[in-house]
XYZ file of C-alpha atoms in Angstrom:
407
model
C 134.736 87.179 129.219
C 130.818 86.286 130.116
C 130.518 89.448 131.789
C 131.969 91.120 128.850
C 129.372 89.534 126.709
C 126.423 90.998 128.633
C 127.836 94.083 128.644
C 127.877 93.914 124.511
C 124.441 92.470 124.450
C 123.358 94.964 126.801
C 124.949 98.141 124.265
C 123.185 96.203 120.996
C 119.945 96.135 122.657
C 120.331 100.052 123.961
C 121.416 100.713 120.504
C 118.625 98.732 118.841
C 115.971 100.888 120.936
C 117.382 104.159 120.415
C 117.969 103.697 116.416
C 114.364 103.007 115.686
C 114.985 99.168 115.365
C 112.177 97.091 115.939
C 110.107 93.980 114.659
C 107.517 94.661 112.137
C 104.910 92.626 111.250
C 105.933 88.661 111.919
C 104.852 86.991 108.425
C 104.045 83.085 108.304
C 104.389 81.441 104.503
C 101.869 78.515 104.742
C 97.973 80.044 104.682
C 96.622 76.377 105.778
C 98.526 76.614 109.288
C 97.819 80.140 109.546
C 94.205 79.726 109.005
C 94.165 77.172 111.632
C 95.952 79.491 114.257
C 93.543 81.779 113.387
C 90.657 80.022 114.367
C 92.027 79.058 117.231
C 93.071 82.477 118.289
C 89.604 84.152 117.049
C 91.586 86.650 114.586
C 91.566 87.422 110.811
C 94.512 86.509 108.564
C 96.293 88.989 106.717
C 97.548 88.196 103.259
C 100.274 89.769 101.553
C 99.745 88.448 97.589
C 102.767 89.694 96.197
C 105.080 88.732 93.430
C 109.222 89.116 93.039
C 108.487 91.246 90.106
C 106.360 94.208 91.714
C 107.573 97.609 92.344
C 105.000 98.355 95.110
C 105.227 95.100 96.896
C 108.835 95.799 97.445
C 108.464 98.625 98.700
C 105.512 97.463 101.137
C 108.312 94.903 102.197
C 110.856 97.285 102.645
C 109.550 100.827 103.768
C 106.141 99.690 105.717
C 105.597 96.100 106.760
C 108.809 96.655 108.979
C 107.795 99.560 111.249
C 107.203 99.370 114.733
C 104.043 100.745 115.028
C 102.739 98.535 111.952
C 104.276 95.811 113.349
C 102.685 96.468 117.170
C 99.003 96.577 115.282
C 99.203 93.688 113.090
C 100.775 91.158 115.286
C 98.174 92.158 117.918
C 95.190 91.727 115.511
C 96.051 89.474 113.026
C 98.170 86.308 111.589
C 100.088 87.235 108.903
C 100.636 85.366 105.826
C 103.257 86.734 102.877
C 102.344 84.378 99.625
C 104.386 84.770 96.389
C 102.246 84.446 93.571
C 104.894 83.821 91.000
C 106.572 81.074 93.029
C 107.059 77.110 91.875
C 103.280 76.351 92.543
C 102.148 77.060 96.173
C 101.533 80.802 95.634
C 100.276 80.607 91.850
C 97.254 78.349 93.206
C 96.351 80.406 95.896
C 96.471 83.364 93.606
C 93.942 81.792 91.422
C 92.117 80.486 94.204
C 91.322 84.203 95.149
C 91.301 85.694 92.101
C 93.852 87.850 92.497
C 94.501 90.410 89.644
C 96.759 93.153 90.721
C 99.625 93.140 93.021
C 100.756 93.698 95.790
C 96.707 92.438 96.815
C 96.399 93.036 100.754
C 93.390 90.644 101.837
C 91.890 89.596 104.998
C 90.459 86.376 105.714
C 88.561 84.114 108.323
C 89.473 81.302 109.621
C 87.504 79.401 107.339
C 89.823 81.184 104.442
C 86.421 83.114 102.863
C 87.416 86.813 102.448
C 86.541 89.478 104.512
C 87.923 92.523 103.173
C 90.993 92.667 100.228
C 91.986 96.047 98.213
C 95.285 96.065 96.115
C 97.896 98.609 96.317
C 100.431 99.483 98.350
C 99.464 102.040 101.425
C 102.138 103.935 103.760
C 101.870 103.161 107.263
C 98.973 105.083 108.614
C 96.714 103.910 105.644
C 97.960 99.956 106.028
C 96.701 100.144 109.708
C 93.218 101.839 108.935
C 92.833 98.991 106.471
C 93.205 96.752 109.079
C 90.961 98.685 110.993
C 88.461 98.780 108.431
C 88.778 94.916 107.921
C 87.991 94.465 111.331
C 85.235 96.537 111.533
C 81.497 94.642 110.645
C 80.153 97.872 109.663
C 82.840 98.826 107.071
C 84.407 95.584 105.581
C 83.533 94.086 102.166
C 81.836 91.327 103.726
C 79.697 93.436 105.372
C 79.169 94.974 102.118
C 78.550 91.642 100.347
C 75.484 90.442 103.137
C 73.680 93.811 102.874
C 73.884 93.244 98.889
C 72.705 89.482 99.198
C 69.654 90.659 101.631
C 68.783 93.121 98.914
C 69.830 96.138 99.259
C 69.618 98.171 96.219
C 69.975 101.818 97.294
C 71.462 104.098 95.247
C 74.332 105.045 97.839
C 75.145 101.420 98.747
C 75.300 100.473 95.221
C 77.550 103.062 94.162
C 79.896 102.190 97.609
C 79.411 98.377 97.075
C 80.513 98.312 93.381
C 83.271 100.672 93.977
C 84.816 98.425 96.689
C 84.612 95.698 94.624
C 86.333 97.525 91.560
C 89.164 99.104 94.305
C 89.719 95.480 95.337
C 89.932 94.146 91.734
C 87.280 91.690 92.040
C 86.232 92.910 88.487
C 84.621 89.435 88.015
C 82.324 89.563 91.086
C 81.253 93.400 90.092
C 80.320 92.436 86.551
C 78.487 89.014 87.769
C 76.193 91.177 90.299
C 75.734 93.989 88.028
C 74.790 91.813 85.118
C 72.110 90.013 87.355
C 70.919 93.490 88.583
C 70.620 94.875 85.034
C 68.283 91.820 83.718
C 65.988 92.789 86.471
C 65.432 96.392 85.723
C 62.532 97.999 83.282
C 63.446 99.733 80.073
C 63.516 103.005 82.008
C 65.523 101.722 84.784
C 68.213 100.585 82.362
C 68.586 103.351 80.630
C 68.603 105.978 83.849
C 71.971 107.677 84.468
C 72.264 106.223 87.342
C 72.564 102.613 85.710
C 74.643 104.542 83.249
C 76.768 105.586 86.136
C 77.113 102.043 87.491
C 77.960 100.999 84.125
C 80.859 102.934 83.881
C 81.805 101.564 87.885
C 82.178 98.464 87.095
C 83.749 99.227 83.578
C 80.868 96.952 81.602
C 83.071 95.222 78.564
C 82.091 95.327 74.880
C 80.197 92.603 74.037
C 78.844 91.655 77.229
C 74.653 91.915 78.053
C 74.808 95.125 79.326
C 76.952 96.933 76.900
C 74.928 95.269 74.103
C 71.664 96.559 75.612
C 73.323 100.381 75.623
C 74.420 99.699 71.778
C 71.269 99.063 70.656
C 69.550 101.481 72.807
C 71.696 104.257 72.312
C 68.502 106.650 71.749
C 67.252 106.368 75.297
C 70.467 106.755 76.742
C 70.777 109.913 74.578
C 67.953 111.177 76.794
C 68.836 110.674 79.883
C 72.960 110.974 79.869
C 73.579 113.079 76.550
C 74.685 111.699 73.089
C 78.465 113.058 73.631
C 78.724 110.955 76.751
C 77.153 107.773 75.199
C 79.607 107.635 72.462
C 82.747 108.759 73.960
C 82.228 105.849 76.677
C 81.423 103.318 73.712
C 84.246 104.361 71.625
C 86.510 104.410 74.536
C 85.149 101.387 75.647
C 86.052 99.405 72.683
C 89.480 100.929 72.064
C 91.037 99.930 75.437
C 89.145 96.289 75.221
C 90.789 95.645 72.079
C 93.943 96.771 73.007
C 94.135 94.581 75.982
C 93.208 91.791 73.971
C 96.037 92.546 71.627
C 98.471 92.684 74.642
C 97.381 89.513 76.040
C 97.475 87.930 73.217
C 101.186 89.354 72.256
C 102.114 88.073 75.653
C 100.825 84.510 75.043
C 101.685 84.286 71.704
C 98.050 83.529 70.073
C 96.318 86.903 68.824
C 93.286 84.669 68.183
C 90.482 86.426 70.449
C 91.980 89.762 69.214
C 91.636 89.108 65.772
C 87.899 87.523 66.180
C 86.710 90.559 68.640
C 88.336 92.895 65.876
C 86.570 91.363 63.040
C 83.466 91.718 64.999
C 84.050 95.154 65.979
C 84.561 95.851 62.375
C 81.127 94.898 61.969
C 79.373 97.388 63.792
C 80.488 100.123 61.166
C 82.030 102.595 63.467
C 83.340 105.592 61.987
C 86.924 105.226 64.275
C 87.668 101.395 62.781
C 90.375 102.292 60.620
C 91.711 104.897 63.399
C 92.010 102.141 65.725
C 93.906 99.511 63.696
C 96.033 102.072 62.992
C 96.664 102.299 66.762
C 97.183 98.769 67.516
C 99.600 98.362 64.330
C 102.215 100.451 65.929
C 102.370 97.882 68.429
C 103.561 95.576 66.176
C 107.253 96.579 66.139
C 109.214 93.591 65.150
C 112.036 94.141 62.858
C 113.187 91.220 60.235
C 114.459 88.440 62.741
C 111.969 88.747 64.670
C 112.805 90.721 67.602
C 111.099 94.322 68.974
C 112.729 97.277 67.486
C 112.117 100.574 69.388
C 112.973 102.524 66.091
C 110.191 100.813 64.118
C 108.153 101.474 67.056
C 108.664 105.154 67.300
C 108.651 105.625 63.501
C 105.402 104.001 63.522
C 104.075 106.114 66.880
C 105.550 109.231 64.984
C 102.967 108.580 61.858
C 100.209 107.630 63.714
C 99.972 110.785 66.174
C 100.715 112.926 63.402
C 97.274 111.782 61.699
C 95.547 110.687 64.747
C 96.878 112.469 67.569
C 94.586 115.125 67.974
C 91.916 112.764 68.774
C 92.555 111.248 71.776
C 95.571 112.642 74.121
C 96.091 108.895 75.911
C 97.106 108.064 72.462
C 100.468 109.820 73.564
C 99.891 108.668 76.816
C 99.678 105.224 75.899
C 102.447 105.475 73.252
C 104.558 107.227 75.514
C 104.555 104.628 78.472
C 105.430 101.975 75.875
C 108.664 103.904 74.637
C 109.797 104.016 77.866
C 109.511 100.586 78.684
C 111.673 99.731 75.299
C 114.484 102.148 75.744
C 117.211 103.069 78.767
C 120.326 105.261 77.668
C 120.961 108.916 76.551
C 118.473 110.276 74.024
C 117.377 106.707 72.989
C 113.909 107.455 72.759
C 113.700 111.261 72.071
C 110.524 110.761 70.104
C 108.526 109.740 73.067
C 110.258 113.268 74.522
C 108.853 115.078 71.545
C 105.292 113.147 71.716
C 104.583 114.551 75.350
C 106.405 117.983 74.661
C 103.704 118.270 71.797
C 101.113 117.058 74.093
C 101.782 119.533 77.002
C 102.236 122.072 75.173
C 98.805 122.172 73.292
C 97.135 120.704 76.808
C 98.883 121.801 80.274
C 97.154 119.090 82.208
C 99.485 118.056 85.406
C 97.998 114.313 85.161
C 100.253 114.148 82.009
C 103.508 115.183 83.704
C 104.227 112.170 85.088
C 104.241 110.431 81.636
C 106.758 113.150 80.853
C 109.154 112.938 83.642
C 108.986 109.126 82.934
C 110.153 109.215 79.350
C 112.832 112.316 80.425
C 114.056 109.919 83.183
C 114.620 107.025 80.701
C 116.675 108.835 78.282
C 118.531 109.988 81.102
C 117.564 113.608 80.313
C 117.996 114.493 84.163
C 117.635 118.090 84.635
C 114.553 118.164 82.359
C 113.040 115.391 84.182
C 114.073 117.175 87.244
C 112.061 120.282 86.230
C 108.981 118.400 85.673
C 109.083 116.986 88.895
C 109.177 120.127 90.929
C 106.318 121.231 88.628
C 104.635 118.467 89.847
C 105.450 118.859 93.503
C 104.172 122.282 93.584
C 101.098 121.134 92.217
C 100.356 118.585 94.874
C 101.297 120.745 97.494
C 98.970 123.492 96.076
C 96.142 120.366 96.327
C 97.528 120.009 100.020
C 98.031 116.178 98.401
C 101.024 113.881 100.031
C 104.489 114.375 98.252
C 106.018 110.967 99.085
C 106.003 109.593 95.258
C 107.481 112.393 93.615
C 109.648 113.159 96.345
C 111.032 109.892 95.482
C 111.129 110.588 91.816
C 113.156 113.161 92.666
C 115.732 111.357 95.073
C 115.694 108.737 92.012
C 117.227 111.552 89.652
C 120.095 111.977 92.551
C 120.583 108.401 92.611
C 120.724 108.017 88.924
C 123.337 110.906 88.663
C 125.603 108.932 90.959
C 125.381 105.543 88.964
C 125.429 106.962 85.378
C 126.521 110.198 85.431
C 125.412 113.589 83.656
């Protein structure tokens, strides 16, 4: 009997070796203990900040972290930790401590718990390995950029790299603080230069901030260096989405005080697009008499708004379509959104819009049309020599949904 057990065990091990089964990244769940271990072993700590509802987080855990090539690299080079940021408290506190603003956030810490490198998103296996190599390289990681910034490097090429790196890592507060401090040191001519304007856009300088206020008050100077159309468009779009985000946050927290306050301040500036913006924000107030969200009300309001203002900004259609897609699921439950997207791609066949078109078709269970759009996206990606991984997954999702829901 014992001999038989060994035979079975040997067969199982052989099967595992030939079937691709292997050990991926070995994760711990206690950051403090991992930092101590990392200090002893003179390694960095790799932290996956995730949430239970995050789709890309789940994809990383299911498809990337378990791969042997990833495990071989990370288990040798790092102590790895997974931190759930929507748990009962431990992960929430750590997420706040490290100012995690997007999921997944992939962060590398030294033994003292200081950030060496960070980014947000879900790379593939090779991308994750390259990310780890960057974190280990003292000439390329964010800590090296920070040291260079602190040492006083203000060369244009370096600052482009520095601020872009912070924004990719969703370290927006750090980017804004450093930019504002830099901006305050500039002369009048330097503030209005095309390079400074470029940095404002990189860090997404927000309305009512000192640098944005300066831009508004000195538009004539920027017109000379950047061009009137670009300056006016930047100001208008910044207010549009800044206020929209405030409205969204207020609705989530059931407190629109800040949104209403800033909207009043915006009105006082007398921009000609105030009424248009207010009409846009009103579409997102779609509660019925029972104070429940109602997709029919949203579609009615959205259709009326786009009929009046839709030609002014393609982003209106995209924003309303994606919101509607989140509200509905079922055969032709949100046909208005399909009509919105059809009008948009007819007048502007920008390939960037096809993803939203696919999404609203999918949520309406329009499998054949969704597949056609997906194939158009894939053809364009092949032309541009880009990875088709994401769109291939969407094509597969159509096949899976057909099996589950029919049609």
